[in-house]
CSV table of C-alpha atoms in Angstrom, one decimal:
chain,number,residue,atom,x,y,z
A,28,MET,CA,350.1,46.1,165.4
A,29,LYS,CA,349.1,48.0,162.3
A,30,LEU,CA,349.0,44.8,160.3
A,31,ASN,CA,346.7,43.1,162.9
A,32,LEU,CA,344.4,46.1,162.9
A,33,LEU,CA,344.2,46.1,159.1
A,34,LEU,CA,343.4,42.4,159.1
A,35,THR,CA,340.8,42.9,161.7
A,36,PHE,CA,339.2,45.7,159.7
A,37,SER,CA,339.3,43.6,156.6
A,38,GLU,CA,337.6,40.7,158.3
A,39,VAL,CA,334.9,43.0,159.7
A,40,TRP,CA,334.3,44.6,156.4
A,41,THR,CA,334.0,41.2,154.7
A,42,LYS,CA,331.1,40.4,157.0
A,43,ALA,CA,329.7,43.9,157.2
A,44,TRP,CA,329.4,44.9,153.5
A,45,PRO,CA,326.7,42.4,152.6
A,46,ILE,CA,324.6,43.6,155.5
A,47,LEU,CA,325.1,47.2,154.4
A,48,VAL,CA,324.0,46.3,150.9
A,49,ALA,CA,321.0,44.5,152.3
A,50,ILE,CA,320.0,47.5,154.5
A,51,LEU,CA,320.5,49.9,151.6
A,52,PHE,CA,318.4,47.8,149.2
A,53,PHE,CA,315.6,47.3,151.8
A,54,GLY,CA,315.7,51.1,152.4
A,55,PHE,CA,315.5,51.7,148.6
A,56,ILE,CA,312.4,49.5,148.4
A,57,ILE,CA,310.8,51.4,151.2
A,58,PHE,CA,311.7,54.7,149.5
A,59,ILE,CA,310.2,53.6,146.2
A,60,HIS,CA,307.0,52.6,148.1
A,61,GLU,CA,306.6,55.8,150.1
A,62,PHE,CA,307.6,58.0,147.1
A,63,GLY,CA,304.6,56.6,145.2
A,64,HIS,CA,302.3,57.9,147.9
A,65,PHE,CA,304.2,61.2,148.2
A,66,ILE,CA,304.4,62.1,144.5
A,67,PHE,CA,300.7,61.4,143.8
A,68,ALA,CA,299.7,63.3,147.0
A,69,LYS,CA,301.6,66.3,145.6
A,70,ILE,CA,300.0,65.8,142.1
A,71,PHE,CA,296.6,66.0,143.7
A,72,LYS,CA,297.6,68.9,145.9
A,73,VAL,CA,297.3,67.0,149.2
A,74,LYS,CA,299.2,68.6,152.1
A,75,VAL,CA,302.0,66.2,153.2
A,76,ASN,CA,303.2,66.9,156.7
A,77,GLU,CA,306.1,64.5,156.8
A,78,PHE,CA,307.9,62.1,154.5
A,79,ALA,CA,310.0,59.7,156.7
A,80,LEU,CA,312.3,56.8,155.9
A,81,GLY,CA,312.7,54.4,158.9
A,82,MET,CA,310.9,54.2,162.2
A,83,GLY,CA,311.7,55.3,165.7
A,84,PRO,CA,313.6,58.4,166.8
A,85,THR,CA,314.5,61.0,164.1
A,86,ILE,CA,318.3,61.2,163.4
A,87,LEU,CA,318.2,63.6,160.4
A,88,LYS,CA,315.5,66.1,159.3
A,89,LYS,CA,314.9,69.0,157.0
A,90,GLN,CA,311.9,71.2,156.9
A,91,GLY,CA,310.7,72.0,153.4
A,92,LYS,CA,308.1,74.7,152.5
A,93,GLU,CA,305.3,72.4,153.5
A,94,THR,CA,306.8,69.0,154.3
A,95,LYS,CA,309.3,67.8,156.9
A,96,TYR,CA,311.7,65.2,155.4
A,97,ALA,CA,313.1,62.8,158.0
A,98,LEU,CA,315.5,59.9,158.3
A,99,ARG,CA,314.7,57.7,161.4
A,100,LEU,CA,316.8,55.3,163.3
A,101,PHE,CA,315.4,51.9,162.5
A,102,PRO,CA,315.5,51.0,158.8
A,103,ILE,CA,312.4,48.8,158.9
A,104,GLY,CA,309.7,50.9,157.3
A,105,GLY,CA,308.7,54.5,156.5
A,106,PHE,CA,305.6,56.6,156.1
A,107,VAL,CA,304.0,59.6,154.4
A,108,SER,CA,301.9,61.6,156.9
A,109,MET,CA,299.1,63.5,155.0
A,110,GLU,CA,296.8,66.1,156.5
A,111,GLY,CA,293.4,64.6,157.1
A,112,GLU,CA,294.5,61.0,156.5
A,113,ASP,CA,293.2,59.5,159.7
A,114,GLU,CA,291.1,62.4,161.0
A,115,ASP,CA,288.7,65.0,159.7
A,116,SER,CA,290.2,68.3,158.6
A,117,GLU,CA,288.7,71.5,157.0
A,118,ASP,CA,292.0,72.2,155.1
A,119,ASP,CA,291.4,72.2,151.3
A,120,GLY,CA,294.6,70.2,151.0
A,121,ALA,CA,293.5,67.5,153.4
A,122,PHE,CA,293.5,63.9,152.1
A,123,CYS,CA,289.9,63.3,153.4
A,124,ASN,CA,288.6,66.2,151.3
A,125,LYS,CA,289.9,64.9,148.0
A,126,LYS,CA,287.7,62.9,145.5
A,127,VAL,CA,287.6,59.2,146.2
A,128,TRP,CA,289.3,58.2,142.9
A,129,GLN,CA,292.2,60.6,143.8
A,130,ARG,CA,292.5,59.0,147.3
A,131,MET,CA,292.5,55.5,145.7
A,132,ILE,CA,295.3,56.4,143.3
A,133,ILE,CA,297.4,57.9,146.2
A,134,THR,CA,296.8,54.8,148.4
A,135,ALA,CA,297.6,52.3,145.6
A,136,ALA,CA,300.6,54.2,144.3
A,137,GLY,CA,303.1,52.8,146.8
A,138,ALA,CA,302.4,49.2,146.1
A,139,THR,CA,302.2,49.9,142.4
A,140,ASN,CA,305.7,51.4,142.5
A,141,ASN,CA,307.0,48.3,144.1
A,142,ILE,CA,305.5,46.1,141.5
A,143,ILE,CA,306.9,48.4,138.7
A,144,LEU,CA,310.3,48.1,140.3
A,145,GLY,CA,309.9,44.3,140.3
A,146,VAL,CA,309.1,44.4,136.5
A,147,LEU,CA,312.2,46.5,135.8
A,148,ILE,CA,314.4,44.1,137.8
A,149,CYS,CA,312.9,41.1,136.0
A,150,ILE,CA,313.8,42.7,132.7
A,151,LEU,CA,317.4,42.7,133.9
A,152,ILE,CA,317.1,39.1,134.9
A,153,VAL,CA,315.6,37.9,131.7
A,154,ALA,CA,318.1,40.0,129.7
A,155,GLY,CA,320.9,38.1,131.5
A,156,VAL,CA,322.3,41.2,133.2
A,157,GLY,CA,324.6,40.1,136.0
A,158,SER,CA,324.6,36.5,134.9
A,159,SER,CA,327.9,34.6,134.6
A,160,GLN,CA,326.5,32.8,131.6
A,161,LYS,CA,327.8,34.4,128.4
A,162,ASP,CA,324.5,34.0,126.4
A,163,PRO,CA,321.7,32.8,128.6
A,164,LEU,CA,318.4,31.8,126.9
A,165,VAL,CA,314.9,32.9,127.8
A,166,GLY,CA,313.0,30.1,129.5
A,167,THR,CA,309.7,28.8,128.1
A,168,ASN,CA,306.9,26.5,129.2
A,169,THR,CA,307.8,23.9,126.6
A,170,ILE,CA,309.5,20.6,127.4
A,171,SER,CA,312.8,20.1,125.5
A,172,GLN,CA,313.9,16.6,126.5
A,173,PHE,CA,313.7,14.0,129.2
A,174,TYR,CA,316.7,12.8,131.3
A,175,GLN,CA,317.8,9.2,131.4
A,176,GLY,CA,315.6,7.2,133.8
A,177,ALA,CA,312.7,9.7,133.5
A,178,VAL,CA,309.3,8.6,134.9
A,179,SER,CA,307.0,11.4,133.8
A,180,ASN,CA,307.1,10.4,130.1
A,181,GLY,CA,305.5,7.1,130.8
A,182,GLU,CA,302.1,6.0,129.5
A,183,GLY,CA,299.6,8.8,129.7
A,184,GLY,CA,302.4,11.2,130.6
A,185,LEU,CA,304.3,14.1,129.1
A,186,ARG,CA,306.1,14.2,125.8
A,187,ALA,CA,309.0,16.3,124.4
A,188,GLY,CA,307.4,19.4,122.7
A,189,ASP,CA,304.5,19.6,125.1
A,190,LYS,CA,303.7,23.2,126.2
A,191,ILE,CA,302.7,23.2,129.9
A,192,LEU,CA,299.6,25.3,130.5
A,193,ARG,CA,298.5,24.2,134.0
A,194,ILE,CA,299.7,22.2,136.9
A,195,ASP,CA,297.3,21.0,139.6
A,196,GLY,CA,294.7,23.5,138.2
A,197,LYS,CA,297.1,26.5,138.4
A,198,ARG,CA,298.1,28.4,135.3
A,199,VAL,CA,301.7,28.3,134.4
A,200,PHE,CA,302.9,31.8,133.6
A,201,SER,CA,306.6,31.1,133.3
A,202,ASP,CA,309.2,28.4,133.6
A,203,TYR,CA,309.6,29.3,137.3
A,204,ASP,CA,306.0,28.3,137.9
A,205,ILE,CA,306.8,24.7,136.9
A,206,SER,CA,309.2,24.1,139.8
A,207,PHE,CA,307.2,26.3,142.3
A,208,LEU,CA,303.8,24.6,141.7
A,209,MET,CA,305.3,21.1,141.8
A,210,GLN,CA,307.1,21.9,145.0
A,211,ARG,CA,303.7,22.5,146.6
A,212,ASN,CA,302.8,18.9,146.2
A,213,ASN,CA,305.2,16.2,147.5
A,214,THR,CA,303.2,13.2,146.5
A,215,GLY,CA,304.9,12.7,143.1
A,216,LYS,CA,301.5,12.8,141.3
A,217,TYR,CA,300.3,15.9,139.4
A,218,SER,CA,297.6,16.9,137.0
A,219,PHE,CA,298.8,18.7,133.9
A,220,VAL,CA,297.0,20.6,131.1
A,221,ILE,CA,299.3,20.7,128.1
A,222,GLU,CA,299.2,21.8,124.5
A,223,ARG,CA,300.4,19.1,122.1
A,224,ASP,CA,300.3,19.5,118.3
A,225,GLY,CA,298.0,22.5,118.7
A,226,GLU,CA,295.5,20.6,120.8
A,227,LYS,CA,294.8,21.2,124.5
A,228,ILE,CA,295.1,17.9,126.4
A,229,GLU,CA,294.4,17.1,130.1
A,230,LEU,CA,296.6,14.6,131.8
A,231,PRO,CA,294.9,13.8,135.2
A,232,GLU,CA,297.8,11.9,136.8
A,233,VAL,CA,301.4,12.3,135.7
A,234,ASN,CA,303.8,10.4,138.0
A,235,PHE,CA,307.3,11.7,139.0
A,236,ALA,CA,309.9,9.9,141.1
A,237,ILE,CA,310.4,11.3,144.6
A,238,ARG,CA,313.6,11.1,146.7
A,239,THR,CA,315.0,12.1,150.0
A,240,GLY,CA,316.6,15.6,150.2
A,241,GLY,CA,315.9,19.3,150.2
A,242,ASN,CA,317.1,20.1,153.7
A,243,PHE,CA,320.5,21.5,153.0
A,244,SER,CA,323.0,22.4,150.3
A,245,TYR,CA,326.5,21.0,149.9
A,246,ASP,CA,329.7,21.7,147.9
A,247,GLU,CA,332.1,19.4,146.0
A,248,ASN,CA,333.9,18.6,149.4
A,249,CYS,CA,330.6,17.6,151.1
A,250,LEU,CA,330.6,20.7,153.3
A,251,ILE,CA,327.0,21.4,154.1
A,252,SER,CA,325.3,24.9,154.2
A,253,SER,CA,321.8,26.4,154.3
A,254,VAL,CA,320.9,23.7,156.8
A,255,SER,CA,317.2,23.8,157.7
A,256,SER,CA,316.1,24.6,161.2
A,257,LYS,CA,314.7,21.1,161.6
A,258,LEU,CA,318.1,19.5,160.8
A,259,LYS,CA,319.8,22.0,163.1
A,260,ARG,CA,317.6,20.9,165.9
A,261,ALA,CA,318.6,17.3,165.1
A,262,GLY,CA,322.3,18.4,165.6
A,263,LEU,CA,323.6,19.3,162.1
A,264,LYS,CA,325.3,22.6,161.5
A,265,ASP,CA,326.4,24.7,158.6
A,266,GLY,CA,330.1,23.9,157.9
A,267,ASP,CA,329.8,20.2,158.9
A,268,LYS,CA,331.6,17.9,156.5
A,269,VAL,CA,329.6,14.8,155.7
A,270,ILE,CA,331.8,11.7,155.7
A,271,ALA,CA,329.3,8.9,155.8
A,272,VAL,CA,325.6,8.4,155.0
A,273,ASN,CA,323.8,5.4,156.6
A,274,GLY,CA,327.2,4.0,157.4
A,275,VAL,CA,328.6,4.3,153.8
A,276,LYS,CA,331.6,6.6,153.4
A,277,VAL,CA,331.3,9.5,151.0
A,278,GLU,CA,334.1,11.6,149.7
A,279,THR,CA,332.5,13.6,146.8
A,280,ASN,CA,329.2,15.5,146.4
A,281,THR,CA,328.2,13.0,143.7
A,282,ALA,CA,328.6,10.1,146.2
A,283,LEU,CA,326.7,12.1,148.9
A,284,MET,CA,323.8,12.7,146.5
A,285,GLU,CA,323.7,9.1,145.4
A,286,GLU,CA,323.7,7.7,149.0
A,287,ILE,CA,321.0,10.2,150.0
A,288,GLY,CA,319.0,9.2,146.9
A,289,LYS,CA,319.1,5.5,147.9
A,290,ASP,CA,317.2,6.1,151.1
A,291,THR,CA,313.6,4.9,151.1
A,292,ASP,CA,312.2,5.8,154.5
A,293,TYR,CA,313.3,9.5,154.5
A,294,THR,CA,315.4,9.1,157.7
A,295,ILE,CA,319.2,9.1,157.4
A,296,ASP,CA,322.1,8.4,159.7
A,297,PHE,CA,324.8,11.1,159.2
A,298,THR,CA,328.4,11.0,160.2
A,299,VAL,CA,330.1,14.4,160.0
A,300,LEU,CA,333.5,15.9,160.7
A,301,ARG,CA,333.2,19.0,163.0
A,302,ASP,CA,336.3,20.8,164.3
A,303,GLY,CA,338.4,17.7,163.7
A,304,GLU,CA,335.9,15.5,165.6
A,305,GLU,CA,333.6,12.8,164.2
A,306,LYS,CA,330.0,13.1,165.2
A,307,THR,CA,327.1,10.8,164.3
A,308,PHE,CA,323.4,11.8,164.2
A,309,GLU,CA,321.0,8.9,163.8
A,310,SER,CA,317.5,8.8,162.2
A,311,VAL,CA,317.6,12.4,161.0
A,312,LYS,CA,314.2,13.1,159.4
A,313,MET,CA,314.6,14.4,155.8
A,314,ALA,CA,312.2,16.1,153.4
A,315,THR,CA,310.8,14.5,150.2
A,316,VAL,CA,311.7,16.1,146.9
A,317,THR,CA,310.2,15.6,143.5
A,318,VAL,CA,312.7,14.6,140.8
A,319,PHE,CA,312.3,16.9,137.9
A,320,ASP,CA,313.1,14.6,135.0
A,321,PHE,CA,312.9,17.0,132.0
A,322,SER,CA,314.5,20.1,130.7
A,323,ILE,CA,312.8,23.2,129.4
A,324,LEU,CA,313.2,24.7,125.9
A,325,GLY,CA,315.1,28.0,125.8
A,326,GLU,CA,314.8,30.8,123.2
A,327,GLU,CA,317.3,33.2,121.9
A,328,ARG,CA,316.8,36.6,123.5
A,329,ASN,CA,315.1,39.4,121.7
A,330,PHE,CA,313.3,42.6,122.8
A,331,PHE,CA,309.8,41.0,122.8
A,332,ASN,CA,310.6,37.8,124.7
A,333,VAL,CA,312.7,39.7,127.3
A,334,VAL,CA,309.9,42.2,128.1
A,335,GLY,CA,307.2,39.5,127.9
A,336,GLY,CA,309.3,37.2,130.0
A,337,ALA,CA,309.7,39.9,132.6
A,338,PHE,CA,305.9,40.4,132.9
A,339,ARG,CA,305.4,36.7,133.2
A,340,TYR,CA,308.1,36.4,135.9
A,341,THR,CA,306.3,39.3,137.7
A,342,ALA,CA,303.0,37.4,137.5
A,343,THR,CA,304.7,34.3,138.9
A,344,MET,CA,306.2,36.1,141.8
A,345,SER,CA,302.9,38.0,142.5
A,346,ARG,CA,301.0,34.8,142.7
A,347,MET,CA,303.6,33.2,145.0
A,348,VAL,CA,302.5,35.8,147.7
A,349,TYR,CA,298.9,34.7,148.1
A,350,LEU,CA,299.6,31.0,147.4
A,351,SER,CA,302.3,31.0,150.1
A,352,LEU,CA,299.9,32.9,152.4
A,353,PHE,CA,297.3,30.2,151.7
A,354,ASP,CA,299.8,27.5,152.5
A,355,MET,CA,300.7,29.2,155.7
A,356,LEU,CA,297.1,29.5,156.8
A,357,THR,CA,296.5,25.8,156.0
A,358,GLY,CA,299.5,24.8,158.1
A,359,LYS,CA,301.9,23.8,155.4
A,360,TYR,CA,304.4,26.5,156.5
A,361,GLY,CA,305.1,27.4,160.1
A,362,ILE,CA,306.6,30.5,161.9
A,363,ASN,CA,310.1,29.3,161.1
A,364,ASP,CA,309.4,29.5,157.3
A,365,LEU,CA,308.6,33.2,157.5
A,366,ALA,CA,311.0,36.2,157.7
A,367,GLY,CA,310.5,39.7,158.9
A,368,PRO,CA,312.8,42.7,158.3
A,369,ILE,CA,315.7,41.1,160.2
A,370,GLY,CA,315.4,37.8,158.4
A,371,THR,CA,314.9,39.6,155.0
A,372,VAL,CA,318.1,41.6,155.5
A,373,SER,CA,319.9,38.4,156.5
A,374,VAL,CA,318.7,36.6,153.3
A,375,ILE,CA,319.8,39.6,151.1
A,376,ALA,CA,323.2,39.7,152.8
A,377,ASN,CA,323.8,36.0,152.3
A,378,VAL,CA,322.8,36.2,148.7
A,379,ALA,CA,325.0,39.3,148.1
A,380,GLU,CA,328.0,37.5,149.7
A,381,GLN,CA,327.5,34.4,147.5
A,382,SER,CA,326.9,36.5,144.4
A,383,ALA,CA,330.2,38.3,145.0
A,384,GLN,CA,332.1,35.0,145.5
A,385,ASN,CA,330.6,33.5,142.4
A,386,THR,CA,330.7,36.7,140.3
A,387,ASP,CA,327.2,36.0,139.3
A,388,TRP,CA,324.6,38.6,140.4
A,389,SER,CA,321.5,36.9,138.9
A,390,SER,CA,320.5,35.4,142.3
A,391,MET,CA,320.8,38.8,143.9
A,392,LEU,CA,318.5,40.3,141.3
A,393,MET,CA,316.1,37.5,141.7
A,394,ILE,CA,315.8,38.0,145.5
A,395,MET,CA,315.5,41.7,145.0
A,396,ALA,CA,312.6,41.2,142.6
A,397,LEU,CA,310.9,38.7,144.9
A,398,ILE,CA,311.1,41.1,147.9
A,399,THR,CA,309.8,44.2,146.1
A,400,ILE,CA,307.0,42.4,144.4
A,401,ASN,CA,306.1,40.6,147.7
A,402,ILE,CA,305.9,44.0,149.5
A,403,GLY,CA,303.8,45.4,146.7
A,404,VAL,CA,301.3,42.6,146.4
A,405,PHE,CA,301.1,42.0,150.2
A,406,ASN,CA,300.3,45.7,150.7
A,407,LEU,CA,297.3,45.4,148.3
A,408,LEU,CA,295.7,42.6,150.3
A,409,PRO,CA,292.4,43.8,151.9
A,410,VAL,CA,293.8,43.7,155.4
A,411,PRO,CA,293.0,46.5,157.9
A,412,ALA,CA,295.9,48.9,158.3
A,413,LEU,CA,297.4,47.9,155.0
A,414,ASP,CA,297.0,50.0,151.8
A,415,GLY,CA,294.6,47.3,150.5
A,416,GLY,CA,292.5,47.6,153.6
A,417,ARG,CA,292.1,51.3,153.1
A,418,LEU,CA,291.3,50.7,149.4
A,419,PHE,CA,288.5,48.4,150.4
A,420,PHE,CA,286.8,51.1,152.4
A,421,MET,CA,287.2,53.5,149.4
A,422,PHE,CA,285.6,50.9,147.1
A,423,VAL,CA,282.7,50.7,149.5
A,424,GLU,CA,282.4,54.5,149.4
A,425,LEU,CA,282.7,54.4,145.6
A,426,ILE,CA,279.8,51.8,145.3
A,427,PHE,CA,277.5,53.3,147.9
A,428,ARG,CA,278.5,56.9,147.3
A,429,LYS,CA,278.8,57.4,151.1
A,430,LYS,CA,281.8,57.2,153.4
A,431,VAL,CA,282.1,54.6,156.2
A,432,PRO,CA,282.0,56.7,159.4
A,433,PRO,CA,285.7,57.6,160.0
A,434,LYS,CA,285.6,56.5,163.7
A,435,TYR,CA,284.5,53.0,162.8
A,436,GLU,CA,287.0,52.7,159.9
A,437,ASN,CA,289.8,54.0,162.3
A,438,TRP,CA,288.8,51.4,164.9
A,439,ILE,CA,289.1,48.6,162.3
A,440,HIS,CA,292.5,49.9,161.1
A,441,ALA,CA,293.8,50.3,164.6
A,442,ALA,CA,292.8,46.7,165.5
A,443,GLY,CA,294.5,45.5,162.3
A,444,LEU,CA,297.6,47.5,163.1
A,445,VAL,CA,297.8,46.0,166.5
A,446,LEU,CA,297.5,42.5,165.1
A,447,LEU,CA,300.1,43.3,162.4
A,448,LEU,CA,302.5,44.7,165.0
A,449,VAL,CA,302.1,41.6,167.2
A,450,PHE,CA,302.7,39.4,164.1
A,451,MET,CA,305.8,41.4,163.2
A,452,ALA,CA,307.1,41.2,166.7
A,453,VAL,CA,306.7,37.4,166.7
A,454,ILE,CA,308.4,37.1,163.3
A,455,SER,CA,311.2,39.5,164.3
A,456,ALA,CA,311.7,37.5,167.6
A,457,SER,CA,311.9,34.3,165.5
A,458,ASP,CA,314.4,36.0,163.1
A,459,LEU,CA,316.6,37.0,166.1
A,460,TRP,CA,316.4,33.6,167.6
A,461,LYS,CA,317.4,31.9,164.3
A,462,TRP,CA,320.2,34.4,164.0
A,463,ILE,CA,321.5,33.8,167.5
A,464,SER,CA,320.9,30.1,167.9
A,465,GLY,CA,320.8,28.9,164.3
A,466,ILE,CA,317.4,27.1,164.9
A,467,GLY,CA,313.8,28.2,164.9
A,468,PHE,CA,311.1,28.3,167.6
A,469,MET,CA,309.4,25.1,166.6
């Protein structure tokens, strides 16, 4: 009986610890954000009524000399409640009575803290901390060499030694930009601006091969994982073992990749082994993937390229936020491609578990940097109820030297908050549905 209980606890802990790590990290990001507001409020002598981590009912609290510190039940947010923040107050320590530049610093400090944390994590990434590679190099924007069968080095194309400056009109800050910007366009045709022999050259149409794939991952035994919601609706599941592609048997991951690569109409018949039973799924619609046919030059690490690389990675991740938002508004991404707090915790937990199995924490650091920078940049968008929305009204006040009437500003923020809450409710419902059913809404 004791052995069974021990095994049960061990199994539970194996599943639970990644989730606990995810919740703690998510809570730490929230703390860093709210601490930014809090510390500058204190510096400018603003009265802070409450500093809370979490939302919902209070489970722990401590009353300080002026501020109540609280831990709330649901680890999905936090807040700093300042005197006169959303209403008029005659208190000298009220937020509304401080100079506009002080209020702007207090408001922007939370998001700024998140971005600073992102820079620090990126320094660890570029420095190779947590990586299983003994001596990883720092990536550059310069092409090192082309793989056999490369297409992009044809006439009017790229050359070894080219430094990539822009792709489809977007500046390339780091090596991560190359893959991200090319993934936004699945036609196989891209415009490049490169530097070659000290001269800036425009290449209006560089061709790359495209192939079928991108909907799931697989190991050396053809066990699939990270199956997209579209493929799950077609019938495939994480843990299925692919044994045939379009009627051709596959036994290795190399054979699986080759057979998928042979497909030309982006629909595939899969035969999988599930719980000892063969199942066939016909005409499964697949994604198209650009074949990256060159490698990037790496540099030996030193203080300057590690710090410089960290800032470039931060710029890359910051731009990902508004480019992804643009792609969502234009219909490229749907509701199933977004994640709220529940989905974010799930992603962090999965990456933490994989990192522990592979004894390589670089992916964990990367997802941590992406999330904290995402939160920082998103909060600075000029959207009502967000920090950026409040900053917008302060800029108006700074320019016209007159406040927008508080009641009108509050109405706008209230409307924005309602829309954000509805949006978060939909995203959270989608997260829960994906967690329970394994597929998305649409």
